[in-house]
Coordinates of C-alpha atoms and ligand atoms in Angstrom, one line a residue:
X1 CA 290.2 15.0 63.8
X2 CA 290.4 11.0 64.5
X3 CA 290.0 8.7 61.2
X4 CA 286.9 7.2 60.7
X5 CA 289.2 3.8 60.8
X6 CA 290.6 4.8 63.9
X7 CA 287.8 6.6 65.4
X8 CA 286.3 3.0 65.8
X9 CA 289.2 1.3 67.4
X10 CA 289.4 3.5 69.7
X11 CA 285.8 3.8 70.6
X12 CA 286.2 -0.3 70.9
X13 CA 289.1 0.2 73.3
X14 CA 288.6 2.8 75.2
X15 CA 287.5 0.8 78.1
X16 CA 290.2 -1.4 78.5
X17 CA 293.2 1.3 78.0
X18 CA 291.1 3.3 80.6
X19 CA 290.7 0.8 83.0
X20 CA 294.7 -0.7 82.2
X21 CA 296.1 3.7 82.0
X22 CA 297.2 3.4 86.0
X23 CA 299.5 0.8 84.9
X24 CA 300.3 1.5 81.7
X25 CA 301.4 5.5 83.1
X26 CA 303.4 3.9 85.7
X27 CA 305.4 1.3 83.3
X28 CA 305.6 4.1 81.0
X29 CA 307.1 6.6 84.0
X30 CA 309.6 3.4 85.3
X31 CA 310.5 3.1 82.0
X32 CA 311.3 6.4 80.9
X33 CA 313.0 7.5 83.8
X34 CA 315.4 4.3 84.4
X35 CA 316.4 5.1 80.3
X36 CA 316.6 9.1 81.1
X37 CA 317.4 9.6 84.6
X38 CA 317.6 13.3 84.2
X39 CA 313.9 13.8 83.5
X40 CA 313.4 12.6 86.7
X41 CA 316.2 14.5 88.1
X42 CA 316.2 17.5 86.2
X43 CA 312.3 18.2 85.2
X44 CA 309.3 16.2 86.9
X45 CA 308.7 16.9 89.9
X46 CA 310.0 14.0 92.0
X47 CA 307.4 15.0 94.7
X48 CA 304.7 14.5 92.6
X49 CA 305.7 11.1 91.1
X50 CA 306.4 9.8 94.6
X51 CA 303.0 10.8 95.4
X52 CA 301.8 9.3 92.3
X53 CA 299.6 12.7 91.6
X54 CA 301.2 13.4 88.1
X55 CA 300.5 9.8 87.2
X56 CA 297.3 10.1 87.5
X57 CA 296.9 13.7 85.5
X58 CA 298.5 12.5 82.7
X59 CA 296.7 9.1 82.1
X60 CA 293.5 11.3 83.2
X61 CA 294.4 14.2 80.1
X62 CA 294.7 11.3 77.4
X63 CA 291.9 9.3 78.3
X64 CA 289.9 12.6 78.3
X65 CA 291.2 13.5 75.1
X66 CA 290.9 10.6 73.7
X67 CA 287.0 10.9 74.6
X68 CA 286.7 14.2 73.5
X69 CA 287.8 13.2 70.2
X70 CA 285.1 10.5 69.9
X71 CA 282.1 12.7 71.0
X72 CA 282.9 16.1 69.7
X73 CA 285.0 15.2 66.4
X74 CA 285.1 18.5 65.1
X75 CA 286.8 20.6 68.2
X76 CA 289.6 20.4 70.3
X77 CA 289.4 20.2 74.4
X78 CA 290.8 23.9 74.4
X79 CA 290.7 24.4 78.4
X80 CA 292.8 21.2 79.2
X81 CA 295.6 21.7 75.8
X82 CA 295.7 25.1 77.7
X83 CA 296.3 24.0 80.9
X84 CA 298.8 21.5 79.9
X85 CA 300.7 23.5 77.6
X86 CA 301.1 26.7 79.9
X87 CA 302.6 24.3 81.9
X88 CA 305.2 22.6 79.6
X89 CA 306.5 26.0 78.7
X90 CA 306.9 27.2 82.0
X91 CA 309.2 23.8 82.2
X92 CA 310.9 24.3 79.1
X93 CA 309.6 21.5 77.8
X94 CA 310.6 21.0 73.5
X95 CA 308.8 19.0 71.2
X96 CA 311.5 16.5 70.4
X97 CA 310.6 15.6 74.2
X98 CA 307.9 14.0 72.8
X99 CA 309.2 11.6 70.9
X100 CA 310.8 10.2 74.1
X101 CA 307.3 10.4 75.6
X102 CA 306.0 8.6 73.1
X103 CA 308.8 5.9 72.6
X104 CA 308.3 4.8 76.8
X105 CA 304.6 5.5 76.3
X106 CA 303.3 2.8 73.4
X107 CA 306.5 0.2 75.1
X108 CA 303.9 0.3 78.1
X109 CA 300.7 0.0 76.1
X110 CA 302.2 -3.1 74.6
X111 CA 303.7 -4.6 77.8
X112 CA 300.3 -4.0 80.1
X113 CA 298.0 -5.0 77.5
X114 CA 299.9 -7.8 75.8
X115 CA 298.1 -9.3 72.4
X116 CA 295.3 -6.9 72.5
X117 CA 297.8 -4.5 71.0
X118 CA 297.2 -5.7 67.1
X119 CA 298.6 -3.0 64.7
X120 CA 295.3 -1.4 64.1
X121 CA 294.9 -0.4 68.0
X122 CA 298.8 0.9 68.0
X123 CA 297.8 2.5 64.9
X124 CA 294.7 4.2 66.1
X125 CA 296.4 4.8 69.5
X126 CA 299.1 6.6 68.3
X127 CA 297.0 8.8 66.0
X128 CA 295.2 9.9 69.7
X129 CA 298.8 10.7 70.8
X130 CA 300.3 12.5 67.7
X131 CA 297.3 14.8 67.7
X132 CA 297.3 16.0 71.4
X133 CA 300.9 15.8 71.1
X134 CA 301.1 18.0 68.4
X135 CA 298.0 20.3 69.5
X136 CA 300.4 21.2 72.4
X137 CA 303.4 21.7 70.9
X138 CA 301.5 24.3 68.6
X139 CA 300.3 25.7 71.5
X140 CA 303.8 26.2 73.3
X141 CA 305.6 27.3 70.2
X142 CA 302.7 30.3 70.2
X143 CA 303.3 30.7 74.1
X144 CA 307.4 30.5 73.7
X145 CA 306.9 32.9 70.9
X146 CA 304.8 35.9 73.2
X147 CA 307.3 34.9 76.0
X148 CA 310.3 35.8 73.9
X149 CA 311.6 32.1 73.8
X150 CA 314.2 32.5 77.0
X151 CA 313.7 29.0 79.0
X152 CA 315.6 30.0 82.2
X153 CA 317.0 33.4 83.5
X154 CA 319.1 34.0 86.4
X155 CA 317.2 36.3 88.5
X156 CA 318.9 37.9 91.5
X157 CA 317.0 38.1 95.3
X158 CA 316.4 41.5 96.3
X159 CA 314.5 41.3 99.3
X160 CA 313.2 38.9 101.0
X161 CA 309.9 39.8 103.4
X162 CA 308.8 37.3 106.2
X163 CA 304.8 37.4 105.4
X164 CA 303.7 34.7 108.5
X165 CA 305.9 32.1 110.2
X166 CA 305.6 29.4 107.0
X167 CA 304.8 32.1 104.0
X168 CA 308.2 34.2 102.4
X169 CA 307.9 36.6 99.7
X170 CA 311.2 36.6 97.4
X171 CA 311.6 40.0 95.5
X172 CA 313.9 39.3 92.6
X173 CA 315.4 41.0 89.6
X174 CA 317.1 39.8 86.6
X175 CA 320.8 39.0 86.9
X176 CA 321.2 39.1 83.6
X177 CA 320.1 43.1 83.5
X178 CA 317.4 41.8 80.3
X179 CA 314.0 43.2 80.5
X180 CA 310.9 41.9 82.3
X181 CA 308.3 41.0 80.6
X182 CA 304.9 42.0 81.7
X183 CA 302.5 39.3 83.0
X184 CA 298.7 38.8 83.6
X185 CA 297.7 38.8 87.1
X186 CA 296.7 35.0 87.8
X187 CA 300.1 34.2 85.9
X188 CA 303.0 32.0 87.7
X189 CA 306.9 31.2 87.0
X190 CA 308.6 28.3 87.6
X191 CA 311.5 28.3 89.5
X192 CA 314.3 26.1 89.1
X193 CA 316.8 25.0 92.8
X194 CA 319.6 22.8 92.8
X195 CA 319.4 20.3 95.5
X196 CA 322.1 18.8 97.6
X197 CA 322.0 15.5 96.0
X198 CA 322.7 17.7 92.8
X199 CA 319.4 17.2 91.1
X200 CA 318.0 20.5 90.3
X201 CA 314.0 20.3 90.6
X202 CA 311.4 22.9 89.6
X203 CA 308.2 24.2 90.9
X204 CA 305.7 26.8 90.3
X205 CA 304.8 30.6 92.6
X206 CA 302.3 32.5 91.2
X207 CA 303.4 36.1 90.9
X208 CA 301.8 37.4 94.4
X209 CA 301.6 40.9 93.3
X210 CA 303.8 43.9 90.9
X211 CA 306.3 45.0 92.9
X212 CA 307.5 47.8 90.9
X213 CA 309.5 48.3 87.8
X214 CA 312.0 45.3 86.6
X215 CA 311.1 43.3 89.5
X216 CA 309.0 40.1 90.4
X217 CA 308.1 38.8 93.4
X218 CA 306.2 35.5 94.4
X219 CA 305.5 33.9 98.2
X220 CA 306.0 30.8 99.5
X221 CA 304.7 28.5 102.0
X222 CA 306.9 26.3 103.5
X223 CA 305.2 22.5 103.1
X224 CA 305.7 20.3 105.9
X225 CA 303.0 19.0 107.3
X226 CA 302.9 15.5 109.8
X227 CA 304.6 12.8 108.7
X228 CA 305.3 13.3 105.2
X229 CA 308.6 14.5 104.0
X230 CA 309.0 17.9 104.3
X231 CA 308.7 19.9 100.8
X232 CA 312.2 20.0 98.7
X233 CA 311.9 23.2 96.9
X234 CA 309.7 25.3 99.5
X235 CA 312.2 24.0 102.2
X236 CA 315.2 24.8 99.8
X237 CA 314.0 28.2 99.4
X238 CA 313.2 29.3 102.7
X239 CA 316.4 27.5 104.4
X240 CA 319.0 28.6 101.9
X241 CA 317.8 31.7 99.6
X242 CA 318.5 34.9 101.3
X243 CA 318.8 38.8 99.6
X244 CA 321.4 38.4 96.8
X245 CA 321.3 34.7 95.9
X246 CA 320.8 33.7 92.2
X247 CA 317.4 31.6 91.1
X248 CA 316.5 30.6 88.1
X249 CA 313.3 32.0 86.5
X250 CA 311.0 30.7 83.9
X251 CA 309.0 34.0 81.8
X252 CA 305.6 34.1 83.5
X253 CA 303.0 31.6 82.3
X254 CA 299.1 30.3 83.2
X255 CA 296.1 30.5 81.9
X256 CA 294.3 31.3 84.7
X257 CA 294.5 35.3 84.2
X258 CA 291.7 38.1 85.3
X259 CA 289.9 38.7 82.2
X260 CA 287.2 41.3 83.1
X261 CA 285.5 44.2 82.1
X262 CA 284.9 47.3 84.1
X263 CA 281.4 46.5 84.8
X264 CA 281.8 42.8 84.9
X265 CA 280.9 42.1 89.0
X266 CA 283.7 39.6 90.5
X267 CA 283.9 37.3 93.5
X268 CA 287.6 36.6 94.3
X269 CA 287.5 33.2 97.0
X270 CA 291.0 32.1 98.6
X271 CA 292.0 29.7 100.8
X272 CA 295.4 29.0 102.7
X273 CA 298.7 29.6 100.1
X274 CA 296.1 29.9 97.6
X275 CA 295.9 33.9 98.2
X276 CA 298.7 34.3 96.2
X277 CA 297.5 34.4 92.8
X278 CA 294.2 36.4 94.1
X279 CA 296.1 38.9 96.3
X280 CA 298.0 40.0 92.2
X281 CA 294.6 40.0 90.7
X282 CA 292.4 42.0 93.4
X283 CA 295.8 44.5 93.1
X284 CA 295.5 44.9 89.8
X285 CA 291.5 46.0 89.8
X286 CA 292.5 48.6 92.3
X287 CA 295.2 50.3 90.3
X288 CA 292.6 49.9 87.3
X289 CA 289.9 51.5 89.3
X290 CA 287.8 48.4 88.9
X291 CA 284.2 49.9 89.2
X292 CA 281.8 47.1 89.5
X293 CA 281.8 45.1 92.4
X294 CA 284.1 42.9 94.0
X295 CA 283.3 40.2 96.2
X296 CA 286.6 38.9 98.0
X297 CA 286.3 35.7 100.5
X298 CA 289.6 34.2 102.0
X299 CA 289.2 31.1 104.7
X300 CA 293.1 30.3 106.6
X301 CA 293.8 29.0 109.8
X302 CA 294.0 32.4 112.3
X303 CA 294.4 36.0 111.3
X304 CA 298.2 35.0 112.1
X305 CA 298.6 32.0 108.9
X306 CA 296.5 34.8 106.3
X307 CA 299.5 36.1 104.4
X308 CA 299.4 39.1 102.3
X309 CA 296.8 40.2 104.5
X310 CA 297.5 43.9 104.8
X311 CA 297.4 43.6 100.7
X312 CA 294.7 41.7 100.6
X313 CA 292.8 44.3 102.5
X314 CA 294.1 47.6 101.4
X315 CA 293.9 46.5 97.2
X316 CA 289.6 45.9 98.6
X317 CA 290.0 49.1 100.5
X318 CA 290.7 50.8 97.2
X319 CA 288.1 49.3 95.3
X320 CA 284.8 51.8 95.4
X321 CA 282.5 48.5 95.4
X322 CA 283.8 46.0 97.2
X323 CA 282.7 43.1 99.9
X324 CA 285.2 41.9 102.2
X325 CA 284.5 38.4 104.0
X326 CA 287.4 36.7 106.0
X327 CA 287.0 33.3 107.7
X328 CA 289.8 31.8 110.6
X329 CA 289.3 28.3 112.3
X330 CA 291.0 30.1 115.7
X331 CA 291.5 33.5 116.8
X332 CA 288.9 35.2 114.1
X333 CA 288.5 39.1 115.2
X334 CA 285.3 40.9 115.2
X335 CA 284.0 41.2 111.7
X336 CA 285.0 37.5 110.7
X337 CA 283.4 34.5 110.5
X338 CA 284.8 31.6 112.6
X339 CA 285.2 28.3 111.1
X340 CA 285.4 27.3 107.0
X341 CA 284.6 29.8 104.7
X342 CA 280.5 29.8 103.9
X343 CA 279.2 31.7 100.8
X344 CA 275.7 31.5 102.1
X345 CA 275.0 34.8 103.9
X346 CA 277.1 36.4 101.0
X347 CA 275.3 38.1 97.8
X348 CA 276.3 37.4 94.7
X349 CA 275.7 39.8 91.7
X350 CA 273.8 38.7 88.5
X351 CA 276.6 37.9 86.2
X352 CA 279.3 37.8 88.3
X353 CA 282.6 36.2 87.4
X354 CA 284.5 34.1 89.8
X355 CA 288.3 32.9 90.3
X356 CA 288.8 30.3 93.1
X357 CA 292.5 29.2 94.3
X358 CA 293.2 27.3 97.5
X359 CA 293.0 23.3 98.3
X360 CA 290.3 21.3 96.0
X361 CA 288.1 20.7 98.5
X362 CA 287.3 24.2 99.4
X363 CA 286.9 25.4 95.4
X364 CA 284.8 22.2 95.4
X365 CA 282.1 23.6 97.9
X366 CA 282.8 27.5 96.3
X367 CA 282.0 26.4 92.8
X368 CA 278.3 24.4 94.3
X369 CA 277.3 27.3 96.7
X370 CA 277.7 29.7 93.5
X371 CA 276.0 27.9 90.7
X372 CA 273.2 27.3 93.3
X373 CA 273.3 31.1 93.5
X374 CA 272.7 31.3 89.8
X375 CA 276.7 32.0 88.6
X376 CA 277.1 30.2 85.2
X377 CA 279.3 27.2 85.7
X378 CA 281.6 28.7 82.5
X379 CA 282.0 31.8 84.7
X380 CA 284.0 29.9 87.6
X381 CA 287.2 30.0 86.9
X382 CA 289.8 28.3 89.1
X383 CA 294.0 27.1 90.2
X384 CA 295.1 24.3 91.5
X385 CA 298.4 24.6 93.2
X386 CA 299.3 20.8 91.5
X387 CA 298.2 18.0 89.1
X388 CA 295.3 19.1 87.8
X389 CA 293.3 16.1 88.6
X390 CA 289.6 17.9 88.8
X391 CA 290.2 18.4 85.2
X392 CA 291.0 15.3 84.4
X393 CA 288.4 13.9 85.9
Ligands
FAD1 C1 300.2 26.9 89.1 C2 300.8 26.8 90.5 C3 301.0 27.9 91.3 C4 301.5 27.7 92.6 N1 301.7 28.8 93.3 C5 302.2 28.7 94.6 C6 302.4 29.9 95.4 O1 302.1 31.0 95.0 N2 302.9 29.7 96.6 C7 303.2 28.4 97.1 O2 303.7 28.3 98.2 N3 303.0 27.3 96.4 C8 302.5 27.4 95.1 N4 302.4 26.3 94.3 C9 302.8 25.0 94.8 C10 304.3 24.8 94.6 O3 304.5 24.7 93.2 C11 304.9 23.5 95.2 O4 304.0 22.4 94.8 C12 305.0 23.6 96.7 O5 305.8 24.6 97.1 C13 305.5 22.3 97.2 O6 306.8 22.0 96.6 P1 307.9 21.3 97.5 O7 309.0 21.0 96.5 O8 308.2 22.1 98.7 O9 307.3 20.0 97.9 P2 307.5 18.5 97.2 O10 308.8 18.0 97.6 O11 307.0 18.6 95.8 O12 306.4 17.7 98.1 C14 305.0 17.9 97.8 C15 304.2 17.0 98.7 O13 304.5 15.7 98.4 C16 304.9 14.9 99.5 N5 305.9 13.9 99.2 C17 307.1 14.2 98.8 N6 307.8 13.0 98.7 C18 307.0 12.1 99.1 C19 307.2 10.7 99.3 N7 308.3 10.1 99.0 N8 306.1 10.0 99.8 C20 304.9 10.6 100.1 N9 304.8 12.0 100.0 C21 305.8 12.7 99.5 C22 305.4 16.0 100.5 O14 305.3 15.6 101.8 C23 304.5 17.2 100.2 O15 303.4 17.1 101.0 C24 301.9 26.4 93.0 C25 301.7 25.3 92.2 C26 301.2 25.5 90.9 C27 301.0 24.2 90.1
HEM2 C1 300.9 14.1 74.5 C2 301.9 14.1 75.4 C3 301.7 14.7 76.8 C4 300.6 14.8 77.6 C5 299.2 14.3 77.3 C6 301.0 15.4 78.8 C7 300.1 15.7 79.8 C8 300.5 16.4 81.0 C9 299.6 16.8 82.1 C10 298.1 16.5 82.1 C11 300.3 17.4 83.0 C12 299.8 18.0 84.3 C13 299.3 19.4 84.0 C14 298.8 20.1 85.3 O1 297.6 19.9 85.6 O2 299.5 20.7 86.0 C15 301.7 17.5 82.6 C16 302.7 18.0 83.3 C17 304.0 17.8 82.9 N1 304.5 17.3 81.7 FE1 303.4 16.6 80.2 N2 302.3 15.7 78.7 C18 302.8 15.3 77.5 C19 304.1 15.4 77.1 C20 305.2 15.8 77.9 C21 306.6 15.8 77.4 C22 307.0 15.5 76.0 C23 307.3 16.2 78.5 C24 308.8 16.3 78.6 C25 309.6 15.3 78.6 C26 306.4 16.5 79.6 C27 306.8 16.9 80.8 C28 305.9 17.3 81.8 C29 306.3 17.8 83.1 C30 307.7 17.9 83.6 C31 305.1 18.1 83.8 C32 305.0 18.6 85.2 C33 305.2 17.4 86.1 C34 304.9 17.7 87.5 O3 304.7 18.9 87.9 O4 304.8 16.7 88.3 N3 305.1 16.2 79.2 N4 301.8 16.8 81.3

């Protein structure tokens, strides 16, 4: 909890940090990186900060914070610490990384706002930091704690299965011969490359399924799309990993898991890439014999871009309640809609619980069309394959 002191500095500059946190993230990235190159190198994702996405989820997570603090004193944004902190650890971040954080952080609060910084502000300011700072390093001691503390582990490519022309699955095992650990369906790794230019960047899969004892397995899409750069570690891996190459592996983390009862109805909506983390959830209800029912809407581009398909259709082909609703832009088959996917014609159980992954837009329109069908807002549950910026918002 803020001090009263400090509760009303912060209140009286809100607005101006808010409206100055685009700069003030950028100084504080410029700075940070030009003093520790390897951050930038070695742990951000490059992509991200060339995009300028990351920017904007990190001034977006302490101005919410910040906020939250002020209008509900007495509890703690849960969801977004969550979010953030599953994160970290899958990164490996540690909390004397925070210091550094910090240090670049207030240097760019004082350079963009100049003589507005007196003492009191930094003061009050810093309290806002040191208390989401240290709510998430609680959080990721707990996490590197369940997760048996392990940052990275060699795990060796077993098989490699071609799912559509841009979509790979990697089938992979530990090199070290060490257990694998369980995970919840929803859950994702990180997975660390080294580049030709020697940096070695990281991004996140969601575990696309349970492939059997002591293995994992995640899919990827290749990105490259117009005239953008084409996607470093999606490119990496498809161009260069092949059955018996070593990546590294963080332990499976996310907080977007399937948390349902057996009589809890579902509604399972993809989109594009953003099957993967459904395709592990809708297979776990079918080994579980999930009885209630199952709603599971996917939109892609042509029966051709779907991947995981046959899963996707044979875990719902298990299930002995389930709805199966498939939309293409081209080349939809009898039985599937044509065009983006539309909830409308779909029922949707009293009390159903939904989990949405694909590109923002589309969970966008999912999450109105179901609280206009009556879902509860708290029962929509989604994954964004980046920055979390809906959150921030
Ligand atoms: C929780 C989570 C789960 C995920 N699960 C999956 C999954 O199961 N499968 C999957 O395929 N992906 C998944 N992703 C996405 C994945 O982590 C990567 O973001 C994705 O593979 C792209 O990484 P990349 O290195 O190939 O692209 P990057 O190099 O990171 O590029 C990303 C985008 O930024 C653009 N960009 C890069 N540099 C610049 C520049 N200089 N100027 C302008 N634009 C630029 C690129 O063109 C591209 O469009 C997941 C992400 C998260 C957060
Ligand atoms: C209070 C301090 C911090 C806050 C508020 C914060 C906030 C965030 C947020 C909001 C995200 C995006 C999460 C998402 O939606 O995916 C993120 C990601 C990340 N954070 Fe932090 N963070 C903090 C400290 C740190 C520290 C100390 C490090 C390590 C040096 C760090 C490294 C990263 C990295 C590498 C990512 C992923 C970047 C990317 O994928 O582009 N963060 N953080």
């Amino acid at each position: 909890m803020l001090s009263e002191q400090s509760a009303a500095t912060v209140r009286a500059t809100l607005p101006a940090v808010g409206a100055s946190l685009g700069e003030i993230t950028e100084r504080f990235y410029a700075g940070m990186f030009a003093a520790r190159p390897e951050l930038l190198r070695d742990l951000f994702n490059r992509g991200n900060q060339a995009a300028g996405t990351q920017r904007q989820a990190l001034a977006g997570s302490i101005a919410a914070f910040a906020t939250h603090l002020l209008d509900h004193p007495d509890d703690r944004p849960d969801a977004m610490l969550s979010r953030i902190a599953h994160k970290h650890a899958s990164l490996g971040v540690t909390p004397d990384q925070y210091a550094i954080v910090h240090e670049h952080l207030f240097a760019a609060i004082a350079e963009v706002l100049g003589d507005a910084v007196t003492p009191e502000v930094a003061a009050a300011w810093d309290e806002v930091y040191w208390l989401m700072a240290n709510a998430l390093i609680a959080v990721e001691k707990r996490l590197y704690e369940e997760s048996g503390g392990a940052a990275w582990r060699p795990w060796e490519v077993v098989e490699r299965i071609t799912e559509t022309a841009d979509v790979v699955t990697f089938r992979l095992r530990p090199a070290d011969g060490g257990p694998v650990r369980g995970f919840r369906p929803g859950q994702y790794v990180s997975v660390r490359v080294p580049l030709a230019d020697g940096a070695r960047q990281i991004r996140q899969y969601s575990l696309s399924g349970e492939p059997g004892p002591g293995l994992r397995q995640f899919s990827v899409k290749r990105v490259h799309e117009g005239p953008a750069p084409d996607g470093e570690v999606s490119s990496h891996l498809h161009a260069h990993v092949r059955v018996g190459d070593v990546v590294e592996l963080s332990e499976a983390y996310g907080d977007l898991v399937l948390d349902a009862d057996d009589d809890t109805p579902l509604l399972l909506a993809s989109a594009g890439i953003g099957v993967t983390p459904i395709v592990a959830m809708l297979g776990h209800l079918a080994d579980s014999g999930h009885r209630a029912p199952v709603t599971v809407v996917h939109g892609d581009r042509s029966p051709a871009d779907h991947a995981l398909r046959t899963d996707h259709e044979a875990y719902a082909g298990k299930l002995p309640d389930a709805t199966v609703r498939f939309w293409y832009e081209q080349d939809a088959p009898a039985g599937a809609g044509t065009g983006y996917v539309d909830l409308a014609d779909v029922p949707v159980a009293p009390g159903t619980r939904a989990y949405l992954c694909g590109p923002l837009p589309f969970m966008r329109m999912v999450r109105e069309q179901l609280i206009a069908k009556g879902v509860a807002p708290a029962d929509v549950h989604y994954e964004v394959f980046g920055p979390d910026l809906w959150l921030a918002r």
